Amino acid sequence: MEAAFRYRMATRLARRLREAGRPLPLPALGEALGLRGPVERVVRPLLDGRFLLEEAVGLWEWRYPFPQEGEAVVVLDLETTGLAPGLDEVIEVGLLRLEGGRRLPFQSLVRPSRPPSPFVQRLTGIPREALEEAPSLEEVLEKAYPLLANATLVIHNAAFDTLSCCILRP
């Protein structure tokens, strides 16, 4: 199953669970995808880190105070050339480290090997020309890496960005 398609289907499942406000059995999730009959072979592979699988499928919830006192937190957001992790490239890295009442922001555009889609340019407001002079991904990661040290990572749109992060390794 293509990564972008799998991500879209998993997002439909997450939306259905939020609407229900409670865990649902696999057949009910299959219905959310328009499936009838045995659905486990289709639904189960879609259950990424957002989902909690017990007797029924639910969404993870924080069950402890967050962040812990004194804990550094880094919020990460990526922008990519398109919506297909593994095929599209990172074009922007944004981090915000929160520690001891201080905010340490980091933002950099990243030069991709090909331009972002027109849709992504409209969505992000990042014009193709701005990326032509941007540093390489390796240069950006070298500068960003120290901000991640000894911190809990919070990722905006984690299901998508985590797939993109797997491709990041310089």
CSV table of N, CA and C in Angstrom, one decimal:
chain,number,residue,atom,x,y,z
A,1,MET,N,0.8,-1.2,0.0
A,1,MET,CA,0.0,0.0,0.0
A,1,MET,C,0.9,1.2,0.0
A,2,GLU,N,0.7,2.2,-0.9
A,2,GLU,CA,1.5,3.4,-1.0
A,2,GLU,C,1.4,4.2,0.3
A,3,ALA,N,2.5,4.8,0.7
A,3,ALA,CA,2.6,5.5,2.0
A,3,ALA,C,1.5,6.6,2.1
A,4,ALA,N,1.4,7.4,1.1
A,4,ALA,CA,0.5,8.6,1.1
A,4,ALA,C,-1.0,8.1,1.2
A,5,PHE,N,-1.3,7.0,0.5
A,5,PHE,CA,-2.6,6.5,0.5
A,5,PHE,C,-2.9,5.9,1.9
A,6,ARG,N,-2.0,5.2,2.5
A,6,ARG,CA,-2.1,4.6,3.8
A,6,ARG,C,-2.3,5.7,4.8
A,7,TYR,N,-1.6,6.8,4.7
A,7,TYR,CA,-1.7,7.9,5.6
A,7,TYR,C,-3.1,8.6,5.5
A,8,ARG,N,-3.6,8.7,4.3
A,8,ARG,CA,-4.9,9.3,4.1
A,8,ARG,C,-6.0,8.4,4.7
A,9,MET,N,-5.9,7.1,4.5
A,9,MET,CA,-6.9,6.2,5.1
A,9,MET,C,-6.8,6.2,6.6
A,10,ALA,N,-5.6,6.2,7.2
A,10,ALA,CA,-5.4,6.3,8.6
A,10,ALA,C,-6.0,7.6,9.2
A,11,THR,N,-5.9,8.7,8.5
A,11,THR,CA,-6.4,9.9,8.9
A,11,THR,C,-8.0,9.9,8.9
A,12,ARG,N,-8.5,9.2,7.9
A,12,ARG,CA,-10.0,9.0,8.0
A,12,ARG,C,-10.4,8.2,9.2
A,13,LEU,N,-9.7,7.2,9.6
A,13,LEU,CA,-10.0,6.4,10.8
A,13,LEU,C,-9.9,7.3,12.0
A,14,ALA,N,-8.8,8.1,12.1
A,14,ALA,CA,-8.7,9.0,13.3
A,14,ALA,C,-9.8,10.0,13.3
A,15,ARG,N,-10.2,10.5,12.2
A,15,ARG,CA,-11.4,11.5,12.2
A,15,ARG,C,-12.6,10.8,12.7
A,16,ARG,N,-12.9,9.5,12.2
A,16,ARG,CA,-14.1,8.8,12.7
A,16,ARG,C,-14.1,8.5,14.2
A,17,LEU,N,-12.9,8.2,14.7
A,17,LEU,CA,-12.8,8.0,16.2
A,17,LEU,C,-13.0,9.3,16.9
A,18,ARG,N,-12.5,10.4,16.4
A,18,ARG,CA,-12.8,11.7,17.1
A,18,ARG,C,-14.2,12.0,17.1
A,19,GLU,N,-14.9,11.8,16.0
A,19,GLU,CA,-16.3,12.0,15.9
A,19,GLU,C,-17.1,11.1,16.9
A,20,ALA,N,-16.7,9.9,17.0
A,20,ALA,CA,-17.4,9.0,17.9
A,20,ALA,C,-17.1,9.3,19.4
A,21,GLY,N,-15.9,9.8,19.6
A,21,GLY,CA,-15.6,10.1,21.0
A,21,GLY,C,-15.4,8.9,21.9
A,22,ARG,N,-15.2,7.8,21.3
A,22,ARG,CA,-14.9,6.6,22.1
A,22,ARG,C,-14.3,5.5,21.1
A,23,PRO,N,-13.7,4.5,21.7
A,23,PRO,CA,-13.1,3.4,20.9
A,23,PRO,C,-14.2,2.8,20.0
A,24,LEU,N,-13.8,2.2,18.9
A,24,LEU,CA,-14.8,1.5,18.0
A,24,LEU,C,-14.2,0.2,17.6
A,25,PRO,N,-15.1,-0.8,17.3
A,25,PRO,CA,-14.6,-2.1,16.8
A,25,PRO,C,-14.1,-2.0,15.4
A,26,LEU,N,-13.3,-2.9,15.0
A,26,LEU,CA,-12.7,-2.9,13.6
A,26,LEU,C,-13.8,-2.8,12.5
A,27,PRO,N,-14.9,-3.5,12.6
A,27,PRO,CA,-15.9,-3.4,11.6
A,27,PRO,C,-16.5,-2.0,11.4
A,28,ALA,N,-16.6,-1.3,12.5
A,28,ALA,CA,-17.1,0.1,12.4
A,28,ALA,C,-16.1,1.0,11.7
A,29,LEU,N,-14.8,0.8,11.9
A,29,LEU,CA,-13.8,1.5,11.3
A,29,LEU,C,-13.8,1.2,9.8
A,30,GLY,N,-14.0,-0.1,9.5
A,30,GLY,CA,-14.1,-0.5,8.1
A,30,GLY,C,-15.2,0.2,7.4
A,31,GLU,N,-16.3,0.4,8.0
A,31,GLU,CA,-17.4,1.1,7.4
A,31,GLU,C,-17.0,2.6,7.1
A,32,ALA,N,-16.2,3.2,8.0
A,32,ALA,CA,-15.7,4.5,7.7
A,32,ALA,C,-14.9,4.6,6.4
A,33,LEU,N,-14.3,3.5,6.0
A,33,LEU,CA,-13.6,3.4,4.7
A,33,LEU,C,-14.4,2.9,3.6
A,34,GLY,N,-15.7,2.6,3.9
A,34,GLY,CA,-16.6,2.1,2.8
A,34,GLY,C,-16.5,0.6,2.6
A,35,LEU,N,-16.0,-0.1,3.6
A,35,LEU,CA,-15.8,-1.5,3.5
A,35,LEU,C,-16.9,-2.3,4.1
A,36,ARG,N,-17.2,-3.5,3.6
A,36,ARG,CA,-18.2,-4.4,4.2
A,36,ARG,C,-17.5,-5.7,4.4
A,37,GLY,N,-18.1,-6.5,5.3
A,37,GLY,CA,-17.5,-7.9,5.5
A,37,GLY,C,-16.3,-7.8,6.4
A,38,PRO,N,-15.4,-8.9,6.2
A,38,PRO,CA,-14.2,-8.9,7.0
A,38,PRO,C,-13.2,-7.7,6.6
A,39,VAL,N,-12.9,-6.9,7.6
A,39,VAL,CA,-12.1,-5.7,7.3
A,39,VAL,C,-10.7,-5.7,8.0
A,40,GLU,N,-10.5,-6.7,8.9
A,40,GLU,CA,-9.2,-6.7,9.7
A,40,GLU,C,-8.0,-6.6,8.8
A,41,ARG,N,-7.9,-7.3,7.7
A,41,ARG,CA,-6.7,-7.3,6.9
A,41,ARG,C,-6.4,-6.0,6.2
A,42,VAL,N,-7.5,-5.2,6.1
A,42,VAL,CA,-7.3,-3.8,5.5
A,42,VAL,C,-7.1,-2.8,6.6
A,43,VAL,N,-7.9,-2.9,7.7
A,43,VAL,CA,-7.8,-1.8,8.7
A,43,VAL,C,-6.6,-1.9,9.6
A,44,ARG,N,-6.2,-3.1,10.0
A,44,ARG,CA,-5.1,-3.3,11.0
A,44,ARG,C,-3.8,-2.7,10.5
A,45,PRO,N,-3.4,-2.8,9.2
A,45,PRO,CA,-2.1,-2.2,8.7
A,45,PRO,C,-2.2,-0.7,8.7
A,46,LEU,N,-3.4,-0.1,8.8
A,46,LEU,CA,-3.5,1.4,8.8
A,46,LEU,C,-3.3,2.0,10.2
A,47,LEU,N,-3.3,1.1,11.2
A,47,LEU,CA,-3.2,1.6,12.6
A,47,LEU,C,-1.8,2.0,13.0
A,48,ASP,N,-1.5,3.3,12.8
A,48,ASP,CA,-0.1,3.8,13.1
A,48,ASP,C,-0.1,4.3,14.6
A,49,GLY,N,0.9,5.1,14.9
A,49,GLY,CA,1.1,5.5,16.3
A,49,GLY,C,0.0,6.3,17.0
A,50,ARG,N,-0.9,6.8,16.2
A,50,ARG,CA,-2.0,7.5,16.8
A,50,ARG,C,-3.1,6.6,17.5
A,51,PHE,N,-3.0,5.4,17.2
A,51,PHE,CA,-4.1,4.5,17.6
A,51,PHE,C,-3.7,3.6,18.7
A,52,LEU,N,-4.7,3.3,19.5
A,52,LEU,CA,-4.6,2.4,20.7
A,52,LEU,C,-5.4,1.2,20.4
A,53,LEU,N,-4.8,0.0,20.3
A,53,LEU,CA,-5.6,-1.2,19.9
A,53,LEU,C,-5.7,-2.0,21.2
A,54,GLU,N,-7.0,-2.1,21.7
A,54,GLU,CA,-7.3,-3.0,22.8
A,54,GLU,C,-8.4,-3.9,22.4
A,55,GLU,N,-9.5,-3.9,23.1
A,55,GLU,CA,-10.7,-4.7,22.6
A,55,GLU,C,-11.3,-4.0,21.4
A,56,ALA,N,-11.2,-2.7,21.4
A,56,ALA,CA,-11.7,-1.9,20.2
A,56,ALA,C,-10.5,-0.9,19.9
A,57,VAL,N,-10.6,-0.2,18.9
A,57,VAL,CA,-9.6,0.8,18.5
A,57,VAL,C,-9.9,2.1,19.0
A,58,GLY,N,-9.0,2.8,19.6
A,58,GLY,CA,-9.2,4.2,20.1
A,58,GLY,C,-8.0,5.0,19.7
A,59,LEU,N,-8.0,6.2,20.2
A,59,LEU,CA,-6.9,7.1,20.0
A,59,LEU,C,-6.1,7.3,21.3
A,60,TRP,N,-4.8,7.4,21.2
A,60,TRP,CA,-4.0,7.6,22.4
A,60,TRP,C,-4.4,8.9,23.0
A,61,GLU,N,-4.3,9.0,24.3
A,61,GLU,CA,-4.5,10.2,25.1
A,61,GLU,C,-3.4,10.3,26.1
A,62,TRP,N,-3.0,11.6,26.4
A,62,TRP,CA,-2.0,11.8,27.5
A,62,TRP,C,-2.6,11.4,28.8
A,63,ARG,N,-1.9,10.6,29.6
A,63,ARG,CA,-2.4,10.2,30.9
A,63,ARG,C,-1.5,10.6,32.1
A,64,TYR,N,-0.6,11.6,31.8
A,64,TYR,CA,0.2,12.1,32.8
A,64,TYR,C,0.4,13.6,32.5
A,65,PRO,N,0.8,14.3,33.6
A,65,PRO,CA,1.1,15.8,33.3
A,65,PRO,C,2.2,15.9,32.3
A,66,PHE,N,2.0,16.9,31.4
A,66,PHE,CA,3.0,17.0,30.3
A,66,PHE,C,3.2,18.5,30.2
A,67,PRO,N,4.4,19.0,30.1
A,67,PRO,CA,5.7,18.2,30.3
A,67,PRO,C,5.9,18.1,31.8
A,68,GLN,N,6.8,17.1,32.1
A,68,GLN,CA,7.2,17.0,33.5
A,68,GLN,C,8.0,18.2,33.9
A,69,GLU,N,8.0,18.6,35.2
A,69,GLU,CA,8.7,19.7,35.7
A,69,GLU,C,10.2,19.6,35.3
A,70,GLY,N,10.7,20.7,34.7
A,70,GLY,CA,12.1,20.7,34.3
A,70,GLY,C,12.4,20.0,33.0
A,71,GLU,N,11.4,19.5,32.4
A,71,GLU,CA,11.6,18.7,31.1
A,71,GLU,C,11.7,19.7,30.0
A,72,ALA,N,12.7,19.5,29.1
A,72,ALA,CA,12.8,20.3,27.9
A,72,ALA,C,11.9,19.7,26.8
A,73,VAL,N,11.2,20.5,26.1
A,73,VAL,CA,10.3,20.0,25.0
A,73,VAL,C,10.7,20.7,23.7
A,74,VAL,N,10.7,20.0,22.6
A,74,VAL,CA,11.0,20.5,21.3
A,74,VAL,C,9.8,20.2,20.5
A,75,VAL,N,9.2,21.3,19.9
A,75,VAL,CA,8.1,21.1,19.0
A,75,VAL,C,8.6,21.2,17.5
A,76,LEU,N,8.3,20.2,16.7
A,76,LEU,CA,8.9,20.1,15.4
A,76,LEU,C,7.7,20.2,14.3
A,77,ASP,N,8.0,20.9,13.3
A,77,ASP,CA,7.0,20.9,12.2
A,77,ASP,C,7.9,20.9,10.9
A,78,LEU,N,7.5,20.1,9.9
A,78,LEU,CA,8.2,20.1,8.6
A,78,LEU,C,7.2,20.5,7.5
A,79,GLU,N,7.7,21.1,6.5
A,79,GLU,CA,7.0,21.3,5.3
A,79,GLU,C,7.7,20.5,4.2
A,80,THR,N,7.0,20.0,3.3
A,80,THR,CA,7.6,19.1,2.2
A,80,THR,C,7.1,19.6,0.8
A,81,THR,N,7.7,19.0,-0.2
A,81,THR,CA,7.4,19.4,-1.6
A,81,THR,C,6.1,18.9,-2.0
A,82,GLY,N,5.5,18.0,-1.3
A,82,GLY,CA,4.2,17.4,-1.6
A,82,GLY,C,3.7,16.6,-0.5
A,83,LEU,N,2.7,15.7,-0.7
A,83,LEU,CA,2.1,15.0,0.3
A,83,LEU,C,2.4,13.5,0.4
A,84,ALA,N,3.5,13.1,-0.3
A,84,ALA,CA,3.8,11.7,-0.3
A,84,ALA,C,5.2,11.5,0.4
A,85,PRO,N,5.2,11.1,1.7
A,85,PRO,CA,6.4,10.8,2.4
A,85,PRO,C,7.2,9.7,1.6
A,86,GLY,N,8.5,9.9,1.5
A,86,GLY,CA,9.3,9.0,0.8
A,86,GLY,C,9.5,9.4,-0.6
A,87,LEU,N,8.6,10.1,-1.2
A,87,LEU,CA,8.8,10.6,-2.5
A,87,LEU,C,9.1,12.1,-2.5
A,88,ASP,N,8.4,12.9,-1.6
A,88,ASP,CA,8.6,14.3,-1.5
A,88,ASP,C,9.7,14.6,-0.5
A,89,GLU,N,10.2,15.8,-0.7
A,89,GLU,CA,11.4,16.2,0.1
A,89,GLU,C,11.0,17.3,1.1
A,90,VAL,N,11.8,17.4,2.2
A,90,VAL,CA,11.6,18.5,3.2
A,90,VAL,C,12.0,19.8,2.6
A,91,ILE,N,11.2,20.9,2.7
A,91,ILE,CA,11.5,22.2,2.2
A,91,ILE,C,11.6,23.2,3.4
A,92,GLU,N,11.2,22.8,4.6
A,92,GLU,CA,11.3,23.7,5.7
A,92,GLU,C,11.3,22.9,7.0
A,93,VAL,N,12.2,23.3,7.9
A,93,VAL,CA,12.3,22.7,9.2
A,93,VAL,C,12.0,23.8,10.2
A,94,GLY,N,11.0,23.6,11.1
A,94,GLY,CA,10.7,24.5,12.2
A,94,GLY,C,10.8,23.8,13.5
A,95,LEU,N,11.5,24.4,14.5
A,95,LEU,CA,11.6,23.8,15.8
A,95,LEU,C,11.4,24.9,16.8
A,96,LEU,N,10.8,24.6,17.9
A,96,LEU,CA,10.8,25.5,19.1
A,96,LEU,C,11.1,24.7,20.3
A,97,ARG,N,12.2,25.0,20.9
A,97,ARG,CA,12.6,24.4,22.2
A,97,ARG,C,12.1,25.2,23.3
A,98,LEU,N,11.4,24.5,24.2
A,98,LEU,CA,10.9,25.2,25.4
A,98,LEU,C,11.6,24.5,26.6
A,99,GLU,N,12.3,25.4,27.4
A,99,GLU,CA,13.1,24.8,28.5
A,99,GLU,C,13.3,25.9,29.5
A,100,GLY,N,12.9,25.7,30.8
A,100,GLY,CA,13.2,26.6,31.9
A,100,GLY,C,12.6,28.0,31.6
A,101,GLY,N,11.4,28.1,31.0
A,101,GLY,CA,10.8,29.4,30.7
A,101,GLY,C,11.4,30.1,29.5
A,102,ARG,N,12.3,29.5,28.8
A,102,ARG,CA,12.9,30.1,27.6
A,102,ARG,C,12.3,29.4,26.4
A,103,ARG,N,12.3,30.2,25.3
A,103,ARG,CA,11.8,29.7,24.0
A,103,ARG,C,13.0,29.9,23.1
A,104,LEU,N,13.5,28.8,22.5
A,104,LEU,CA,14.6,28.9,21.5
A,104,LEU,C,14.0,28.4,20.2
A,105,PRO,N,13.7,29.4,19.3
A,105,PRO,CA,13.2,29.0,18.0
A,105,PRO,C,14.3,28.7,17.0
A,106,PHE,N,13.9,27.8,16.0
A,106,PHE,CA,14.8,27.6,14.9
A,106,PHE,C,13.9,27.4,13.7
A,107,GLN,N,14.2,28.0,12.6
A,107,GLN,CA,13.5,27.8,11.3
A,107,GLN,C,14.5,28.0,10.2
A,108,SER,N,14.3,27.1,9.2
A,108,SER,CA,15.2,27.2,8.0
A,108,SER,C,14.4,26.6,6.8
A,109,LEU,N,14.5,27.3,5.7
A,109,LEU,CA,14.1,26.7,4.5
A,109,LEU,C,15.2,25.7,4.1
A,110,VAL,N,14.8,24.7,3.2
A,110,VAL,CA,15.7,23.6,2.8
A,110,VAL,C,15.6,23.6,1.3
A,111,ARG,N,16.8,23.5,0.6
A,111,ARG,CA,16.8,23.4,-0.8
A,111,ARG,C,16.5,22.0,-1.3
A,112,PRO,N,15.4,21.8,-2.0
A,112,PRO,CA,15.1,20.4,-2.5
A,112,PRO,C,15.7,20.2,-3.8
A,113,SER,N,15.7,19.0,-4.3
A,113,SER,CA,16.3,18.7,-5.6
A,113,SER,C,15.3,19.0,-6.7
A,114,ARG,N,14.0,19.2,-6.4
A,114,ARG,CA,13.0,19.6,-7.3
A,114,ARG,C,12.0,20.5,-6.6
A,115,PRO,N,11.3,21.4,-7.3
A,115,PRO,CA,10.5,22.4,-6.7
A,115,PRO,C,9.2,21.7,-6.1
A,116,PRO,N,8.6,22.4,-5.1
A,116,PRO,CA,7.4,21.9,-4.5
A,116,PRO,C,6.2,22.1,-5.5
A,117,SER,N,5.2,21.3,-5.3
A,117,SER,CA,4.0,21.4,-6.1
A,117,SER,C,3.4,22.8,-6.0
A,118,PRO,N,2.6,23.2,-7.0
A,118,PRO,CA,1.9,24.5,-6.8
A,118,PRO,C,1.0,24.5,-5.6
A,119,PHE,N,0.4,23.4,-5.3
A,119,PHE,CA,-0.5,23.3,-4.2
A,119,PHE,C,0.3,23.6,-2.9
A,120,VAL,N,1.5,23.0,-2.7
A,120,VAL,CA,2.3,23.2,-1.5
A,120,VAL,C,2.8,24.7,-1.5
A,121,GLN,N,3.1,25.2,-2.6
A,121,GLN,CA,3.5,26.6,-2.6
A,121,GLN,C,2.4,27.5,-2.1
A,122,ARG,N,1.2,27.3,-2.5
A,122,ARG,CA,0.0,28.0,-2.0
A,122,ARG,C,-0.2,27.8,-0.6
A,123,LEU,N,-0.2,26.5,-0.2
A,123,LEU,CA,-0.5,26.1,1.2
A,123,LEU,C,0.5,26.7,2.2
A,124,THR,N,1.8,26.7,1.9
A,124,THR,CA,2.9,27.1,2.8
A,124,THR,C,3.2,28.6,2.6
A,125,GLY,N,3.0,29.1,1.4
A,125,GLY,CA,3.4,30.5,1.1
A,125,GLY,C,4.9,30.6,0.8
A,126,ILE,N,5.5,29.4,0.6
A,126,ILE,CA,7.0,29.4,0.3
A,126,ILE,C,7.1,29.3,-1.2
A,127,PRO,N,7.6,30.4,-1.8
A,127,PRO,CA,7.8,30.4,-3.3
A,127,PRO,C,9.0,29.6,-3.7
A,128,ARG,N,9.0,29.0,-4.8
A,128,ARG,CA,10.0,28.2,-5.4
A,128,ARG,C,11.4,28.9,-5.3
A,129,GLU,N,11.3,30.2,-5.7
A,129,GLU,CA,12.6,31.0,-5.8
A,129,GLU,C,13.3,31.1,-4.4
A,130,ALA,N,12.5,31.1,-3.3
A,130,ALA,CA,13.1,31.2,-2.0
A,130,ALA,C,13.9,30.0,-1.6
A,131,LEU,N,13.5,28.8,-2.2
A,131,LEU,CA,14.2,27.6,-1.9
A,131,LEU,C,15.5,27.4,-2.7
A,132,GLU,N,15.6,28.1,-3.8
A,132,GLU,CA,16.8,28.0,-4.6
A,132,GLU,C,18.1,28.4,-3.9
A,133,GLU,N,18.0,29.3,-3.0
A,133,GLU,CA,19.2,29.8,-2.3
A,133,GLU,C,19.3,29.2,-0.9
A,134,ALA,N,18.4,28.3,-0.5
A,134,ALA,CA,18.3,27.8,0.8
A,134,ALA,C,19.5,26.8,1.0
A,135,PRO,N,19.9,26.5,2.3
A,135,PRO,CA,20.9,25.5,2.5
A,135,PRO,C,20.4,24.1,2.2
A,136,SER,N,21.3,23.1,2.1
A,136,SER,CA,20.9,21.7,2.0
A,136,SER,C,20.3,21.2,3.2
A,137,LEU,N,19.7,20.1,3.1
A,137,LEU,CA,19.1,19.4,4.3
A,137,LEU,C,20.2,19.1,5.3
A,138,GLU,N,21.3,18.6,4.9
A,138,GLU,CA,22.4,18.2,5.8
A,138,GLU,C,22.8,19.4,6.6
A,139,GLU,N,23.0,20.6,5.9
A,139,GLU,CA,23.4,21.8,6.6
A,139,GLU,C,22.3,22.2,7.7
A,140,VAL,N,21.1,22.1,7.3
A,140,VAL,CA,20.0,22.5,8.2
A,140,VAL,C,20.0,21.6,9.4
A,141,LEU,N,20.1,20.3,9.2
A,141,LEU,CA,20.0,19.3,10.3
A,141,LEU,C,21.2,19.5,11.2
A,142,GLU,N,22.4,19.8,10.7
A,142,GLU,CA,23.5,20.1,11.5
A,142,GLU,C,23.3,21.2,12.5
A,143,LYS,N,22.6,22.3,12.1
A,143,LYS,CA,22.3,23.4,12.9
A,143,LYS,C,21.2,23.1,13.9
A,144,ALA,N,20.2,22.3,13.5
A,144,ALA,CA,19.0,22.0,14.3
A,144,ALA,C,19.3,21.0,15.3
A,145,TYR,N,20.2,20.1,15.1
A,145,TYR,CA,20.4,18.9,16.0
A,145,TYR,C,20.6,19.2,17.4
A,146,PRO,N,21.5,20.2,17.7
A,146,PRO,CA,21.7,20.5,19.2
A,146,PRO,C,20.5,20.9,19.9
A,147,LEU,N,19.5,21.5,19.3
A,147,LEU,CA,18.2,21.8,19.9
A,147,LEU,C,17.4,20.6,20.4
A,148,LEU,N,17.7,19.5,19.8
A,148,LEU,CA,16.9,18.3,20.1
A,148,LEU,C,17.5,17.5,21.3
A,149,ALA,N,18.7,17.9,21.7
A,149,ALA,CA,19.4,17.1,22.8
A,149,ALA,C,18.6,17.1,24.1
A,150,ASN,N,18.4,15.9,24.7
A,150,ASN,CA,17.8,15.7,26.0
A,150,ASN,C,16.4,16.4,26.1
A,151,ALA,N,15.6,16.3,25.0
A,151,ALA,CA,14.3,16.9,25.1
A,151,ALA,C,13.3,15.9,24.6
A,152,THR,N,12.1,16.1,25.1
A,152,THR,CA,10.9,15.3,24.6
A,152,THR,C,10.5,16.0,23.3
A,153,LEU,N,10.3,15.2,22.2
A,153,LEU,CA,9.9,15.7,20.9
A,153,LEU,C,8.4,15.6,20.7
A,154,VAL,N,7.8,16.8,20.4
A,154,VAL,CA,6.4,16.9,20.0
A,154,VAL,C,6.3,17.2,18.6
A,155,ILE,N,5.6,16.4,17.8
A,155,ILE,CA,5.6,16.6,16.3
A,155,ILE,C,4.3,17.0,15.9
A,156,HIS,N,4.2,18.1,15.2
A,156,HIS,CA,2.9,18.6,14.6
A,156,HIS,C,2.6,17.6,13.4
A,157,ASN,N,1.5,17.1,13.3
A,157,ASN,CA,1.1,16.1,12.3
A,157,ASN,C,2.1,14.9,12.3
A,158,ALA,N,2.2,14.3,13.4
A,158,ALA,CA,3.2,13.3,13.6
A,158,ALA,C,3.2,12.1,12.7
A,159,ALA,N,2.0,11.7,12.3
A,159,ALA,CA,1.9,10.6,11.4
A,159,ALA,C,2.6,10.8,10.1
A,160,PHE,N,2.4,12.1,9.5
A,160,PHE,CA,3.1,12.4,8.3
A,160,PHE,C,4.5,12.8,8.5
A,161,ASP,N,4.8,13.7,9.5
A,161,ASP,CA,6.2,14.1,9.6
A,161,ASP,C,7.1,13.0,10.1
A,162,THR,N,6.6,12.0,10.8
A,162,THR,CA,7.5,10.9,11.2
A,162,THR,C,7.9,10.1,10.0
A,163,LEU,N,7.0,9.9,9.0
A,163,LEU,CA,7.4,9.3,7.8
A,163,LEU,C,8.5,10.1,7.1
A,164,SER,N,8.3,11.4,7.0
A,164,SER,CA,9.2,12.3,6.4
A,164,SER,C,10.6,12.3,7.1
A,165,CYS,N,10.5,12.2,8.5
A,165,CYS,CA,11.8,12.2,9.3
A,165,CYS,C,12.6,10.9,9.0
A,166,CYS,N,11.9,9.8,8.7
A,166,CYS,CA,12.6,8.6,8.4
A,166,CYS,C,13.5,8.8,7.1
A,167,ILE,N,13.1,9.7,6.2
A,167,ILE,CA,13.8,9.9,5.0
A,167,ILE,C,15.0,10.9,5.2
A,168,LEU,N,14.9,11.6,6.4
A,168,LEU,CA,15.8,12.7,6.7
A,168,LEU,C,17.3,12.3,6.8
A,169,ARG,N,17.5,11.1,7.3
A,169,ARG,CA,18.9,10.7,7.6
A,169,ARG,C,19.9,11.1,6.6
A,170,PRO,N,20.8,12.1,6.9
A,170,PRO,CA,21.8,12.5,6.0
A,170,PRO,C,22.9,11.5,5.8
